[in-house]
Structure formats: structure tokens, C-alpha cells
Coordinates of C-alpha atoms in Angstrom, one line a residue:
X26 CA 18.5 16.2 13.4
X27 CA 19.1 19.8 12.1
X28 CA 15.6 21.6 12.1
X29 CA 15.6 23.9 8.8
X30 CA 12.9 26.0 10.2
X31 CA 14.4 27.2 13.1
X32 CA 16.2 30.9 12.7
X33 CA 19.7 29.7 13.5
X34 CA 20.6 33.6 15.7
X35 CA 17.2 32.9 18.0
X36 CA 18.8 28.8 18.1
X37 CA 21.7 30.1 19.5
X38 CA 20.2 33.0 21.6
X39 CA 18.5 30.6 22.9
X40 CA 21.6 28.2 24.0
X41 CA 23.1 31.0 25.5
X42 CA 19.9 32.3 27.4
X43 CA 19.7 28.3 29.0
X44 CA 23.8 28.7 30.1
X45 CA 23.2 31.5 32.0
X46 CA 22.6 29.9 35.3
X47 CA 25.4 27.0 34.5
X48 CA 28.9 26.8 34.6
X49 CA 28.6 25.7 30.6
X50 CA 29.5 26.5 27.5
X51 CA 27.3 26.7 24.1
X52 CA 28.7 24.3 21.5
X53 CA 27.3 25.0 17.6
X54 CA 27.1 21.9 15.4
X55 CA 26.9 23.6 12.0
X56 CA 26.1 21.7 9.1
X57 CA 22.4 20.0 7.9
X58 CA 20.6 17.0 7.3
X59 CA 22.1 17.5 3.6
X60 CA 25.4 16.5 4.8
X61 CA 26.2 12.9 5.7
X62 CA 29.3 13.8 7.7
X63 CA 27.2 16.1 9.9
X64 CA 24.9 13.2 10.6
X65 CA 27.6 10.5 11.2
X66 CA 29.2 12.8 14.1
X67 CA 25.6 13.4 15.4
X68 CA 25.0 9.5 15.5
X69 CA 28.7 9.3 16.9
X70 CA 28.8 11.8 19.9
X71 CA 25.1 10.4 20.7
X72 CA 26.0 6.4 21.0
X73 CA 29.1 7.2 22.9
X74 CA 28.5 7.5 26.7
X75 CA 31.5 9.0 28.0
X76 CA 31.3 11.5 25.4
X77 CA 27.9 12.0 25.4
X78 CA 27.9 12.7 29.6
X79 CA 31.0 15.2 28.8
X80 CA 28.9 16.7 26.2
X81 CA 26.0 17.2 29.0
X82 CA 27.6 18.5 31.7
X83 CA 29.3 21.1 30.3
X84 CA 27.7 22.1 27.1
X85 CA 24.2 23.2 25.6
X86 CA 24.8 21.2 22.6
X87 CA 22.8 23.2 19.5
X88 CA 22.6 21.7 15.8
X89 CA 22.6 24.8 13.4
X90 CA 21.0 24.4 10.4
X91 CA 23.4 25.8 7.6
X92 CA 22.5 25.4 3.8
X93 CA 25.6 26.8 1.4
X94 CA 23.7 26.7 -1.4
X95 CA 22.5 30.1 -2.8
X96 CA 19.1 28.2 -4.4
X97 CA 17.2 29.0 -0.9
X98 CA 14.7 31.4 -0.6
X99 CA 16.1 35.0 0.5
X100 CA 15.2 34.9 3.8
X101 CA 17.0 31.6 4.2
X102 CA 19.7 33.2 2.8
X103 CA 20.0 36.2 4.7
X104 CA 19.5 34.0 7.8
X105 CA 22.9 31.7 6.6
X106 CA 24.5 35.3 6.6
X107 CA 24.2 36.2 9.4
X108 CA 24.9 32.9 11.0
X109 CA 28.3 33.2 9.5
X110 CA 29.0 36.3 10.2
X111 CA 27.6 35.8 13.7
X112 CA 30.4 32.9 13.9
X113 CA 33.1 34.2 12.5
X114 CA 32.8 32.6 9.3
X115 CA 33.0 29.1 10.6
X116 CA 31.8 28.1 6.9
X117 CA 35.5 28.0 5.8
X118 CA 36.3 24.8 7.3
X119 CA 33.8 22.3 5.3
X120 CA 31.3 20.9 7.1
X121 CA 30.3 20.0 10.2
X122 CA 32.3 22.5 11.9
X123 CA 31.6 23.2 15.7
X124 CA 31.7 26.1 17.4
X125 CA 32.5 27.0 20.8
X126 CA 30.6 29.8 22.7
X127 CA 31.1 31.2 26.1
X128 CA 28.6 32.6 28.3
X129 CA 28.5 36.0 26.5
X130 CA 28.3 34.5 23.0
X131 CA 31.9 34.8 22.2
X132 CA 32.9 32.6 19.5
X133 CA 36.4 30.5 21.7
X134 CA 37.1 28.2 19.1
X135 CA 36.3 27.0 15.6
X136 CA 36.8 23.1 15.4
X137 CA 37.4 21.8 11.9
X138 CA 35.5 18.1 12.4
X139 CA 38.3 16.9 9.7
X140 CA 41.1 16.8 12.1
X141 CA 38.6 14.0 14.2
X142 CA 37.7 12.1 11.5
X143 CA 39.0 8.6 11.5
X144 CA 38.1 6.4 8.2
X145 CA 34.9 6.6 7.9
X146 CA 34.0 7.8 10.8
X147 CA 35.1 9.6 14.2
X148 CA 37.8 8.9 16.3
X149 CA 36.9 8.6 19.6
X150 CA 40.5 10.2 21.5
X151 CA 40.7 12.6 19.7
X152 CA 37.2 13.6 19.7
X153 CA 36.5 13.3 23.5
X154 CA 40.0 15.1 23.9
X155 CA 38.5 18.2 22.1
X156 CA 35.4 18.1 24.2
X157 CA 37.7 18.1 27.3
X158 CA 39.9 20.7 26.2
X159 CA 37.0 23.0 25.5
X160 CA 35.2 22.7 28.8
X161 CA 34.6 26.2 31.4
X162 CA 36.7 24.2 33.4
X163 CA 39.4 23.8 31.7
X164 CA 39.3 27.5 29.5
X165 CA 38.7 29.4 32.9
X166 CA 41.6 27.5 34.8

């Protein structure tokens, strides 16, 4: 799911080099395979079809690998720096957090995943609403 050998500022230069063209935004899953939350909304958002087709036709939809823990090597470190920085600290609301990017790399919005949760899972209203809500349409109305 979350590829820890990818440098996460390329990941997402990347995203936002692919939007260019499109009338899309880049959407940042942060978290990492080491978080079981982070997987469950993965599986969750990739099982649903309505959500999923929202997801693809108006985001580039970018898992960022994100490690807390200071035991890395110091590159990886570094790297998880200046991912947060990069995204306006997004780090401060747990785990996955999702992160909305215009065009120009912008950070729009910081989504704490909590306020979707439902149980043990995802609820799905509430979760396909904030996909909606988050769309170029509906920012650039």
C-alpha cells in the first residue's frame, strides 16, 4: 500500500506534475503500512464504487509514506521533515490524515480521518460527503 522507498516531496511532485492537464485536485493519504487505520480506509475507499469513481475523476489519489518514529535512518528522517513541513504539519491529527492539494501544491484542507470513522471502520456519508466537498468543482464554484 504505502511504498517506504519512495521520497514522499518527488510522490507528491509527481501528483501534482500528472494534475496539470486535469481539472483535479492532489489528495495525500498520510500514514504507512505500520498503521492499521491507514490500511482499513485504503481497503474502504478501494471496495466502494461510488467513492472510488469520485475519488478518480477528480483526484490523483497519492499514499505518503509517513513513519513518526525517530528510530529511522537520518535520511528517512529528514525526508518525514520535510513532508510535514511541506503539509502544514498534518502530523498533528493522528493518523491517516489526508491532505488536499490544488493545482499549485497549496495545501486546501487537512482532513482528520477520525471525524469518518464509524466503529470499526469508515462511514460511508460521511466519507463520500468529504470527497464531494473537496472536489475543483465544488472549491472553484
Amino acid at each position: 500500500m504505502y511504498n517506504e522507498d519512495l521520497n514522499p516531496i518527488e510522490q507528491i511532485d509527481q501528483a501534482l506534475a500528472k494534475v496539470q492537464s486535469e481539472d483535479k485536485f492532489v489528495i495525500c493519504q498520510v500514514g504507512g503500512n505500520w498503521c492499521i487505520w491507514c490500511l482499513r480506509f485504503a481497503d474502504f475507499i478501494t471496495n466502494d464504487t461510488t467513492i472510488s469513481k469520485v475519488i478518480a475523476d477528480n483526484y490523483e489519489y497519492i499514499h505518503v509514506n509517513y513513519n513518526p518514529r525517530r528510530s529511522q535512518d537520518a535520511t528517512k528522517v529528514e525526508q518525514g521533515k520535510a513532508l510535514m513541513a511541506r503539509l502544514n504539519q498534518c502530523g498533528r491529527f493522528g493518523f491517516p490524515v489526508l491532505v488536499v492539494l490544488d493545482k499549485e501544491g497549496h495545501v486546501i484542507h487537512i482532513q482528520d480521518s477520525g471525524y469518518l470513522e464509524e466503529g470499526q471502520g469508515y462511514d460511508r456519508e460521511k466519507v463520500l460527503s468529504f470527497f464531494k466537498n473537496w472536489t475543483p468543482k465544488a472549491v472553484n464554484k
